[in-house]
GROMACS .gro file of C-alpha atoms in nm:
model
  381
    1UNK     CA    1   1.843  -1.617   1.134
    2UNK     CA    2   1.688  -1.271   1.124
    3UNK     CA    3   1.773  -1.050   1.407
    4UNK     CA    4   1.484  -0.840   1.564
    5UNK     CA    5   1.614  -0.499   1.723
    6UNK     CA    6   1.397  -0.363   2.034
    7UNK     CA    7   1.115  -0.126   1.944
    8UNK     CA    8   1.283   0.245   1.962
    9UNK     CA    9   0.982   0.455   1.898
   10UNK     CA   10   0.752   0.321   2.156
   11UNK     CA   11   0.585   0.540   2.477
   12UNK     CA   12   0.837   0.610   2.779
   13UNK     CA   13   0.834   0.329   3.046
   14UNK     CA   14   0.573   0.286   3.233
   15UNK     CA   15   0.276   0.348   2.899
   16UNK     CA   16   0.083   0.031   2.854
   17UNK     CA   17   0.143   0.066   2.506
   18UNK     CA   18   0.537  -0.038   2.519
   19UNK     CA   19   0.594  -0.382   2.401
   20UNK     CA   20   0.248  -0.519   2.528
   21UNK     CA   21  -0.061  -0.672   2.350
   22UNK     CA   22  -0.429  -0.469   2.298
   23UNK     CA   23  -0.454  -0.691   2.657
   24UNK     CA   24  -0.163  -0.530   2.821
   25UNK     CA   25   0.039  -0.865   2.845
   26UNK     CA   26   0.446  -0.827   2.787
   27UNK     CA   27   0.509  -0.955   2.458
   28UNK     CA   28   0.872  -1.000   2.369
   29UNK     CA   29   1.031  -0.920   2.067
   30UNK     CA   30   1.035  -1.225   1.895
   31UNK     CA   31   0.709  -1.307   1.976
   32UNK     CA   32   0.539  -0.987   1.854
   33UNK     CA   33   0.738  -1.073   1.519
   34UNK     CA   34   0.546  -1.449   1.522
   35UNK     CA   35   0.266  -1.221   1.609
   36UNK     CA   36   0.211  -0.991   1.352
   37UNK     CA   37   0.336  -1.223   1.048
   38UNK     CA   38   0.026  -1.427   1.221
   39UNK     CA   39  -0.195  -1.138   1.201
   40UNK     CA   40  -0.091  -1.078   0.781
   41UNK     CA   41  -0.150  -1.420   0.692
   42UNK     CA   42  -0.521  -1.381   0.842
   43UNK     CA   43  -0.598  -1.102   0.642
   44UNK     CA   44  -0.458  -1.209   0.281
   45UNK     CA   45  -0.600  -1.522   0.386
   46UNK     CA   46  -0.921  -1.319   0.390
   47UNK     CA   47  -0.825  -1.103   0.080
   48UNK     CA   48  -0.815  -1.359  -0.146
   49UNK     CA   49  -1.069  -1.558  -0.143
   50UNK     CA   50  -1.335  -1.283  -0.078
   51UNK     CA   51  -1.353  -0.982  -0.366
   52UNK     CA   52  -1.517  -0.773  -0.073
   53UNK     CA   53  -1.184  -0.813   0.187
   54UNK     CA   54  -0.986  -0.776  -0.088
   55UNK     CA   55  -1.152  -0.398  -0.181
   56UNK     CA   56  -1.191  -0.345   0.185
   57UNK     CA   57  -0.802  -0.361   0.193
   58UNK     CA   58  -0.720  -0.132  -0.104
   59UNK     CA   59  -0.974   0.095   0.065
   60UNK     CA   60  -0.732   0.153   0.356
   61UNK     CA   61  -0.467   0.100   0.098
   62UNK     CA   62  -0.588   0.443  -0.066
   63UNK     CA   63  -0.582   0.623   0.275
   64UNK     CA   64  -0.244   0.487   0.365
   65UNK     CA   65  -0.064   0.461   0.047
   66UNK     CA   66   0.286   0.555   0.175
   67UNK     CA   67   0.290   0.205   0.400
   68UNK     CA   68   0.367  -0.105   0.217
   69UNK     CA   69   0.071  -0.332   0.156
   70UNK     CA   70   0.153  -0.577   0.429
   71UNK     CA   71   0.141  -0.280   0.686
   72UNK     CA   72  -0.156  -0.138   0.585
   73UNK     CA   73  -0.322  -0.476   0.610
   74UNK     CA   74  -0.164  -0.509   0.982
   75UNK     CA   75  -0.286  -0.168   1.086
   76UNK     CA   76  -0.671  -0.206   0.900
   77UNK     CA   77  -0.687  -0.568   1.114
   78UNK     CA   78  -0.579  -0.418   1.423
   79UNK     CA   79  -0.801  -0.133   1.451
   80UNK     CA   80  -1.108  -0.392   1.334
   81UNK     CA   81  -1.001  -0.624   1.630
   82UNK     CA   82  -1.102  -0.305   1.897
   83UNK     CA   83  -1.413  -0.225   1.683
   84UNK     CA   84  -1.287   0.119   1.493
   85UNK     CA   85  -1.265   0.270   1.177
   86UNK     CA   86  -0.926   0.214   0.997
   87UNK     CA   87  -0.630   0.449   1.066
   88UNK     CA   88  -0.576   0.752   0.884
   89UNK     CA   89  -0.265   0.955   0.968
   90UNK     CA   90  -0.011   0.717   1.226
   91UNK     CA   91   0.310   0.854   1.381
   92UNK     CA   92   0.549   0.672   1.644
   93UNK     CA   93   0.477   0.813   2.020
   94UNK     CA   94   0.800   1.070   1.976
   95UNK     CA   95   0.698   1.157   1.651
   96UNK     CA   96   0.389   1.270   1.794
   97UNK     CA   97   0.522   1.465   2.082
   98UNK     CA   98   0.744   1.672   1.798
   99UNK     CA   99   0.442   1.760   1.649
  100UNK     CA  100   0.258   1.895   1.966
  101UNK     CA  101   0.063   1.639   2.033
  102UNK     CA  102   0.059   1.321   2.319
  103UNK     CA  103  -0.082   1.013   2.277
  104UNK     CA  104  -0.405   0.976   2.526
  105UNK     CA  105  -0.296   0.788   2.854
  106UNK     CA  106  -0.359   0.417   2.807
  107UNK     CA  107  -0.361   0.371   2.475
  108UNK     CA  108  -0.211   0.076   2.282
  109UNK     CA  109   0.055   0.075   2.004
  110UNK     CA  110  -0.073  -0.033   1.668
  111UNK     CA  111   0.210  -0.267   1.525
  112UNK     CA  112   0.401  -0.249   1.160
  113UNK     CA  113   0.672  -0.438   1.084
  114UNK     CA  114   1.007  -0.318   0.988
  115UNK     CA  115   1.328  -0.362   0.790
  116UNK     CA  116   1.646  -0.380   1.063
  117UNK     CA  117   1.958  -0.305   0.813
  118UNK     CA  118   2.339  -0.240   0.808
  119UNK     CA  119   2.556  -0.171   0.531
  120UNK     CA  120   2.637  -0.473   0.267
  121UNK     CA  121   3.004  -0.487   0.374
  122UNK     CA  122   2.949  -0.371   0.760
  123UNK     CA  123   2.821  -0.596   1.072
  124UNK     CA  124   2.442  -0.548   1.191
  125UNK     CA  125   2.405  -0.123   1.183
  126UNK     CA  126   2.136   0.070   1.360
  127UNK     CA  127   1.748  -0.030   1.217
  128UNK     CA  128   1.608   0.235   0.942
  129UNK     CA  129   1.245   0.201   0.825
  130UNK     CA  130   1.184   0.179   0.482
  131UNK     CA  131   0.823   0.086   0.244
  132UNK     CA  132   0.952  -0.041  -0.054
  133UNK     CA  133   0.782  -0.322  -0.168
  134UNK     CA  134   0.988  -0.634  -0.304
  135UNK     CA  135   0.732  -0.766  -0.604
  136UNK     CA  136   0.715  -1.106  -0.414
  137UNK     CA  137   0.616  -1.001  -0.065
  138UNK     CA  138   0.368  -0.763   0.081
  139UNK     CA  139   0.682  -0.637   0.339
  140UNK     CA  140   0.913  -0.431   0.199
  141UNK     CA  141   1.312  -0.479   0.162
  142UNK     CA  142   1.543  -0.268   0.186
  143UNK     CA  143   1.612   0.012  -0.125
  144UNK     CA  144   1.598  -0.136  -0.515
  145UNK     CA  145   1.965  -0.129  -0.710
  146UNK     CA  146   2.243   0.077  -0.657
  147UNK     CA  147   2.155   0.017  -0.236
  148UNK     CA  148   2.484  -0.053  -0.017
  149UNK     CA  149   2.239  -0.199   0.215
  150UNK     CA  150   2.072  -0.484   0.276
  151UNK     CA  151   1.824  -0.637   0.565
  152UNK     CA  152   1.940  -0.840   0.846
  153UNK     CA  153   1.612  -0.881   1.042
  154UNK     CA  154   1.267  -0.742   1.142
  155UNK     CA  155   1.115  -0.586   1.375
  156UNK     CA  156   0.789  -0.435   1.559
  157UNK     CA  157   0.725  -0.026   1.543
  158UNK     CA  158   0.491   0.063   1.733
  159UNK     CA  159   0.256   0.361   1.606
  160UNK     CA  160  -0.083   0.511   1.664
  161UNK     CA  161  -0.345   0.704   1.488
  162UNK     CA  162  -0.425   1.053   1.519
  163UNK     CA  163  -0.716   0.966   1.655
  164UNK     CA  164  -0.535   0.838   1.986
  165UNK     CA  165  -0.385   1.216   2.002
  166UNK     CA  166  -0.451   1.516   2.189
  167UNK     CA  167  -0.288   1.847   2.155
  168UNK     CA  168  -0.196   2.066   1.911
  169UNK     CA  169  -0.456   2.106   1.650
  170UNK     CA  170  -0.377   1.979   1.267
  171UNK     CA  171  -0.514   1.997   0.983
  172UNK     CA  172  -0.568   1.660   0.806
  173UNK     CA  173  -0.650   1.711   0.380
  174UNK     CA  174  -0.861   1.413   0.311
  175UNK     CA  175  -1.007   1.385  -0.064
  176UNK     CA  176  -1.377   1.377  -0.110
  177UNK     CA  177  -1.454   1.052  -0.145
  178UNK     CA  178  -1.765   0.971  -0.374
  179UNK     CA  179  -1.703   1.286  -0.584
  180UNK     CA  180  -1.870   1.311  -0.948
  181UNK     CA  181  -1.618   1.463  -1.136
  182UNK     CA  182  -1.221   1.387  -1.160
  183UNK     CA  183  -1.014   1.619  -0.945
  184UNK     CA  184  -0.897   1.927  -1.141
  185UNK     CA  185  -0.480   1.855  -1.312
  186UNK     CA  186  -0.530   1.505  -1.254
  187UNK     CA  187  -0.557   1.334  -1.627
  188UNK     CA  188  -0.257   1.580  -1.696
  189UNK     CA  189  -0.032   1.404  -1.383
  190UNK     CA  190  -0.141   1.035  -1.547
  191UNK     CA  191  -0.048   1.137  -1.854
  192UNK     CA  192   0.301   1.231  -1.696
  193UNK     CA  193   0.311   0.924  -1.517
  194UNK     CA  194   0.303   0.711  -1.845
  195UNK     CA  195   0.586   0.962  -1.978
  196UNK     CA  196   0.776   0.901  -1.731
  197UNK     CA  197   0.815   0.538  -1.837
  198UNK     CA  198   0.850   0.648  -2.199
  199UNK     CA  199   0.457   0.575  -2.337
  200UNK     CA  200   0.273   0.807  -2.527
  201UNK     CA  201  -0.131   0.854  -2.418
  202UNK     CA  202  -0.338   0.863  -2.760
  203UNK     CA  203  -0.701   0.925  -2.707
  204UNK     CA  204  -0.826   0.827  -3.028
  205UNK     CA  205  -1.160   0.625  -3.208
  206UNK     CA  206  -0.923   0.329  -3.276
  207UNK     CA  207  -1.028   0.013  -3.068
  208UNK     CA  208  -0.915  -0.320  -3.060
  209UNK     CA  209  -1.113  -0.642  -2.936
  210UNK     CA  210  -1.361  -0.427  -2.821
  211UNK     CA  211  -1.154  -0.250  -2.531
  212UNK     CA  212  -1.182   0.104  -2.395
  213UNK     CA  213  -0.806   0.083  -2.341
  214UNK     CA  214  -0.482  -0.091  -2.426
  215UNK     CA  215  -0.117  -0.094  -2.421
  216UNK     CA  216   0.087  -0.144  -2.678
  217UNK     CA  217   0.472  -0.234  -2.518
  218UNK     CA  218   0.649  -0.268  -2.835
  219UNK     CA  219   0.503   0.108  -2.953
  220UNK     CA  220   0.480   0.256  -2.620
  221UNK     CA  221   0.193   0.344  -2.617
  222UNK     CA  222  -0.137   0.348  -2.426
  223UNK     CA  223  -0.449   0.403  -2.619
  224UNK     CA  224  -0.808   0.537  -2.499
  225UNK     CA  225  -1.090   0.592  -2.651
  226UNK     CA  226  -1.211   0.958  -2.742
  227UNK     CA  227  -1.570   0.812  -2.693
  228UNK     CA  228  -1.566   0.792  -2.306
  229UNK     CA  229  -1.663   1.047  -2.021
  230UNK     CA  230  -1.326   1.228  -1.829
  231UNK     CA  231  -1.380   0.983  -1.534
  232UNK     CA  232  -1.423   0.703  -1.752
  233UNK     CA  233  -1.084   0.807  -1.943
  234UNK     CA  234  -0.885   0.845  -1.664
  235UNK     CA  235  -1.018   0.463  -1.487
  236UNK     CA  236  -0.908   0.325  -1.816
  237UNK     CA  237  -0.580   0.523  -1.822
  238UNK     CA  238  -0.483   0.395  -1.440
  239UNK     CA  239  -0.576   0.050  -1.570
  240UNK     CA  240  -0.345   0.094  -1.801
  241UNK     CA  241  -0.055   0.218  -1.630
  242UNK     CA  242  -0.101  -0.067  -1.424
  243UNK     CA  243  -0.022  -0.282  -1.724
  244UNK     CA  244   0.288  -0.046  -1.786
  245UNK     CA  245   0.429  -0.044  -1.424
  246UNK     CA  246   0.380  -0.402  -1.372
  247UNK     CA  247   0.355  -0.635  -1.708
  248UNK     CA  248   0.615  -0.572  -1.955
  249UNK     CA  249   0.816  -0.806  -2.105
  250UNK     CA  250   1.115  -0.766  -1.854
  251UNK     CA  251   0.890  -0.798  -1.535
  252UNK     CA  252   1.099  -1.145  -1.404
  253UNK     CA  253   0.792  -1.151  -1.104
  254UNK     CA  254   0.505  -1.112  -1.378
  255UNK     CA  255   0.693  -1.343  -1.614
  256UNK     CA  256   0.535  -1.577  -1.430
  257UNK     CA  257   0.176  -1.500  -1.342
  258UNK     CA  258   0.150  -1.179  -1.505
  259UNK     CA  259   0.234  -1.140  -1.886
  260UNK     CA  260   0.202  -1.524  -1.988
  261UNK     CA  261  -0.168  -1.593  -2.122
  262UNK     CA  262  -0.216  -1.856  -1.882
  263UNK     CA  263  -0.272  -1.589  -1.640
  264UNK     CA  264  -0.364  -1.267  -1.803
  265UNK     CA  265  -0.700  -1.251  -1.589
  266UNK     CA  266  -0.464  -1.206  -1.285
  267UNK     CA  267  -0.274  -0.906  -1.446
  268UNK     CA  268  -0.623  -0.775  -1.514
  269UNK     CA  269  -0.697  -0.818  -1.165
  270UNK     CA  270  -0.348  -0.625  -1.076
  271UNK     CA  271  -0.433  -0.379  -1.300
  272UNK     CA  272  -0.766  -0.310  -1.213
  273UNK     CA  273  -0.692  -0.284  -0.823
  274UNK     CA  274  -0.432  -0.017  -0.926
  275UNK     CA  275  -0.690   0.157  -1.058
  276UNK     CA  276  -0.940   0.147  -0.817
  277UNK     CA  277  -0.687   0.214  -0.524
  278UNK     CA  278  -0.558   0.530  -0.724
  279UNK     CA  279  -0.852   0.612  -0.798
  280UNK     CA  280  -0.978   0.613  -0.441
  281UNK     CA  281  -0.708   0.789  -0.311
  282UNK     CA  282  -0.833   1.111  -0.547
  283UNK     CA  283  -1.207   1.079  -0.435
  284UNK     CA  284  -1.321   0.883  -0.711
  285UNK     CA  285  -1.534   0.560  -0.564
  286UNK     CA  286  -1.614   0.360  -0.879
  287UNK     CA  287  -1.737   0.049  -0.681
  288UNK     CA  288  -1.614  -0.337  -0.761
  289UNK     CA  289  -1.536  -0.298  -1.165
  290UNK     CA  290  -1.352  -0.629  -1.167
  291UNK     CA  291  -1.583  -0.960  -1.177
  292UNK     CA  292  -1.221  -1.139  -1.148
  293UNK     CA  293  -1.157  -1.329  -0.793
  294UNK     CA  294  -0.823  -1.316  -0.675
  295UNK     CA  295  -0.863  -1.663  -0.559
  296UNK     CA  296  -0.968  -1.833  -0.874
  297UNK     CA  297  -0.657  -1.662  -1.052
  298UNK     CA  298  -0.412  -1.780  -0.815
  299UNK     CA  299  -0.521  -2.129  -0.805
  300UNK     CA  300  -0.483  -2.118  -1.224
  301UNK     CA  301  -0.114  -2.008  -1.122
  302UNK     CA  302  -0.067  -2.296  -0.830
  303UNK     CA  303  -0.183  -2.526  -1.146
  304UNK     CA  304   0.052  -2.416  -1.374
  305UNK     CA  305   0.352  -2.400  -1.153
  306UNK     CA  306   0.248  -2.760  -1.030
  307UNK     CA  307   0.233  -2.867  -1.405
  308UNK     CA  308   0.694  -2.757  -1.415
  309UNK     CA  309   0.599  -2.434  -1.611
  310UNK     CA  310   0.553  -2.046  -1.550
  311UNK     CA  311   0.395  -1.836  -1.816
  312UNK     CA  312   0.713  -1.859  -2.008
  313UNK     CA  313   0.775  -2.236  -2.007
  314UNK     CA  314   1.055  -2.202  -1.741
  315UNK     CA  315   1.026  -2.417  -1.448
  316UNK     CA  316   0.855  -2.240  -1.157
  317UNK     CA  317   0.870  -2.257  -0.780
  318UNK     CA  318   0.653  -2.382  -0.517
  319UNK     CA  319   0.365  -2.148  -0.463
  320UNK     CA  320   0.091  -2.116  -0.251
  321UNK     CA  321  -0.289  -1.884  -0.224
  322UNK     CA  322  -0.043  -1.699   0.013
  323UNK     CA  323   0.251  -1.623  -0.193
  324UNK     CA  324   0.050  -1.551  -0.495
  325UNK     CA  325  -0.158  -1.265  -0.201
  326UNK     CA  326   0.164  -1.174  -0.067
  327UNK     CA  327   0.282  -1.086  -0.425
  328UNK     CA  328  -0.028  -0.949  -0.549
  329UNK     CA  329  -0.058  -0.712  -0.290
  330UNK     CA  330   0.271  -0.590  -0.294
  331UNK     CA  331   0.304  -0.503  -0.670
  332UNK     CA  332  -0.014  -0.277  -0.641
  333UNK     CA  333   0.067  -0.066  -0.357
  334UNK     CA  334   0.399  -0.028  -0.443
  335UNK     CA  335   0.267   0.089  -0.784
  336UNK     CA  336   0.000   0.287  -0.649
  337UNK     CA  337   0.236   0.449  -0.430
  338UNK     CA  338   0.474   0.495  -0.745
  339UNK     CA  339   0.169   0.688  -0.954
  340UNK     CA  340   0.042   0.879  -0.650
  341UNK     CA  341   0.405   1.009  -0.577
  342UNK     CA  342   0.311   1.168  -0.927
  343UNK     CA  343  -0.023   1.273  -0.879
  344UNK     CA  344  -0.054   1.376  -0.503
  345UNK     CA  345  -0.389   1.326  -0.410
  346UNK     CA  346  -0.529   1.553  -0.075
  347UNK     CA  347  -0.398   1.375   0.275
  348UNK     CA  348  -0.021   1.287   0.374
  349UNK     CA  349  -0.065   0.892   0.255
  350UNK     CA  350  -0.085   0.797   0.654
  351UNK     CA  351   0.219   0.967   0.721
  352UNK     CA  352   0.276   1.247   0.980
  353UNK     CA  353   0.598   1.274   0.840
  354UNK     CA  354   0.410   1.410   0.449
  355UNK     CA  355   0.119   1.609   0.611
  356UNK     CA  356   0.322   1.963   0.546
  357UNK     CA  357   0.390   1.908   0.155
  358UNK     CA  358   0.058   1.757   0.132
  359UNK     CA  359  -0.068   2.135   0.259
  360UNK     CA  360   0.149   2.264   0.053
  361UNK     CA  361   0.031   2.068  -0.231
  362UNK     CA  362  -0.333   2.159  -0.208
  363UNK     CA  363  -0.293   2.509  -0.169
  364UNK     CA  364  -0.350   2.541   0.230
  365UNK     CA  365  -0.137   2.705   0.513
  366UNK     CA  366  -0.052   2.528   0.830
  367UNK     CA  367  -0.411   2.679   0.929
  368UNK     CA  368  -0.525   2.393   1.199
  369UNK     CA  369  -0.812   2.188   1.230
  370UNK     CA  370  -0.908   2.069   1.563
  371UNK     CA  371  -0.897   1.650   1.593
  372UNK     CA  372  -1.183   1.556   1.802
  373UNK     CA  373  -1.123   1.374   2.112
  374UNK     CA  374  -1.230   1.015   2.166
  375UNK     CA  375  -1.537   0.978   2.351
  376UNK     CA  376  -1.441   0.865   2.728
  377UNK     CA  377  -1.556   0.582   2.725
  378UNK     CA  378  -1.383   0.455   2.448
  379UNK     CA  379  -1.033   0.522   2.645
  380UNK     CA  380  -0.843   0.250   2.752
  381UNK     CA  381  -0.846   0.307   3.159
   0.00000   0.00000   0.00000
């Protein structure tokens, strides 16, 4: 039974914001859990049958790209529920406070949901937050192999934007979203990405079923064609890495949705959300290039599995719209996350905790910018 620890991080007793609802009614641990899992399934629910939810959410994914997908879909829904813009930057109250700035009387916690472990060999240890993403959940587990830890329960952070702040001016790097050229050093970083997992980038006139693009696993290599424009290149190079960070041949989660050609239009869809999140995250706004629906993919996969066979003619598990969503999302933000580690795009990710080497990364002091104040009447009283 998974053990939920008390929320550590919260305001002092006697803010609203501690362990209560956007309504101010005391909601106990447990039930904030049953709460927010709640809350997730509504939104993939929403994701994946509708292509525009579904970019919506790696919209917010490209502004929060540090949190694990199912996070980032918990703090978009929350802010939509109270009629605002999705977060940008989110701290805990303390967190906050260390960084000169208080959290405007009144206001209410946004929720995440995090990992409570303890050491493999050791009784139930003080919580630690972590965003990795396990490939078949949008929540993330606790650190891949080689970990002497492992998770022993969940629980509810509570965390609020910079936009619920007052104090100490910051200054908050955001990329320039809708811009018509690709950002200066960044077709050099996806280049390093892919040789970082040992493929070569050839931009040549070679072309193969009529593609812009392709990877070649048993080569290692990713081809692009020397025809297209630079932002054209580096779309189909993202794409591409998508295919390399999530489809080879030893993927065990892709195995069965991903690489078989049952379901190659859902690793397209994978791969093309990586791109367009990425992509986001640097400025670049390239629209809906993917006529594939989430929905129609997964319900190919539900077939399948249904039928005793995965992509590779092993027998399969029971799977639902929601598992194949959970999964889904997880794979591309923890990839995203993976390539923009690489690439640093302007803006901390949605995390207080990267906002100085994100000014350090685009050439800026610690020169501030003054966050403007909620309008008073949009204060909780």
């Amino acid at each position: 039974m998974a053990v939920v620890a008390p929320n550590r991080d919260a305001a002092p007793n006697g803010e609203r914001s501690r362990g209560r609802s956007g309504r101010g009614v005391e909601v106990s641990p447990e039930a904030r859990i049953v709460q927010l899992t709640d809350q997730l399934h509504a939104v993939l629910e929403g994701a994946i049958s509708s292509p525009g939810r579904w970019h919506q959410l790696l919209d917010t994914s490209a502004t929060l790209w540090r949190y694990s997908g199912g996070n980032v879909a918990l703090l978009m829904a929350q802010r939509e529920m109270l009629g605002l813009q999705p977060p940008t930057l989110v701290a805990g109250y303390r967190e906050w406070q260390r960084h000169g700035r208080t959290v405007f009387k009144g206001e209410h916690a946004l929720w995440v949901l995090a990992p409570r472990t303890a050491r493999k060999d050791s009784q139930l240890s003080e919580a630690t937050v972590g965003d990795k993403v396990d490939g078949r959940g949008a929540e993330p587990p606790v650190a891949d192999s080689g970990t002497d830890r492992k998770i022993v329960g969940w629980r509810g952070q509570a965390v609020f934007d910079v936009s619920q702040t007052e104090g100490e001016p910051i200054y908050v790097p955001r990329p320039g979203v809708g811009m018509t050229n690709i950002p200066a050093g960044l077709w050099e970083a996806l280049v390093e990405a892919a040789e970082r997992r040992r493929f070569v980038v050839d931009v040549s006139d070679n072309q193969r079923s009529m593609s812009s693009g392709y990877t070649d696993f048993a080569d290692r290599r990713i081809q692009v064609g020397a025809w297209l424009g630079r932002e054209d290149a580096a779309a189909v190079l993202v794409h591409e890495l998508g295919h390399v960070y999530l489809h080879g041949p030893h993927d065990k989660v892709g195995k069965l949705y991903g690489s078989g050609l049952q379901h190659r239009g859902l690793a397209e869809v994978e791969a093309e959300s990586v791109a367009y999140t990425v992509l986001r995250a640097h400025g670049i706004d390239r629209g809906s290039q993917s006529s594939s629906y989430l929905a129609g993919w997964a319900d190919r996969v539900i077939d399948v599995e249904r039928a005793g066979k995965s992509g590779t003619g092993e027998p399969a598990g029971h799977l639902t719209r929601m598992d194949v969503a959970r999964s889904t999302l997880g794979r591309v933000t923890a990839t995203c996350r993976d390539i923009l580690e690489i690439t640093r795009p302007a803006g901390a990710g949605g995390k207080l905790t990267a906002l100085q080497s994100s000014l350090v990364d685009v050439g800026l002091d610690s020169r501030p910018m003054a966050v403007a104040p909620r309008p008073a009447a949009l204060r909780a009283n």
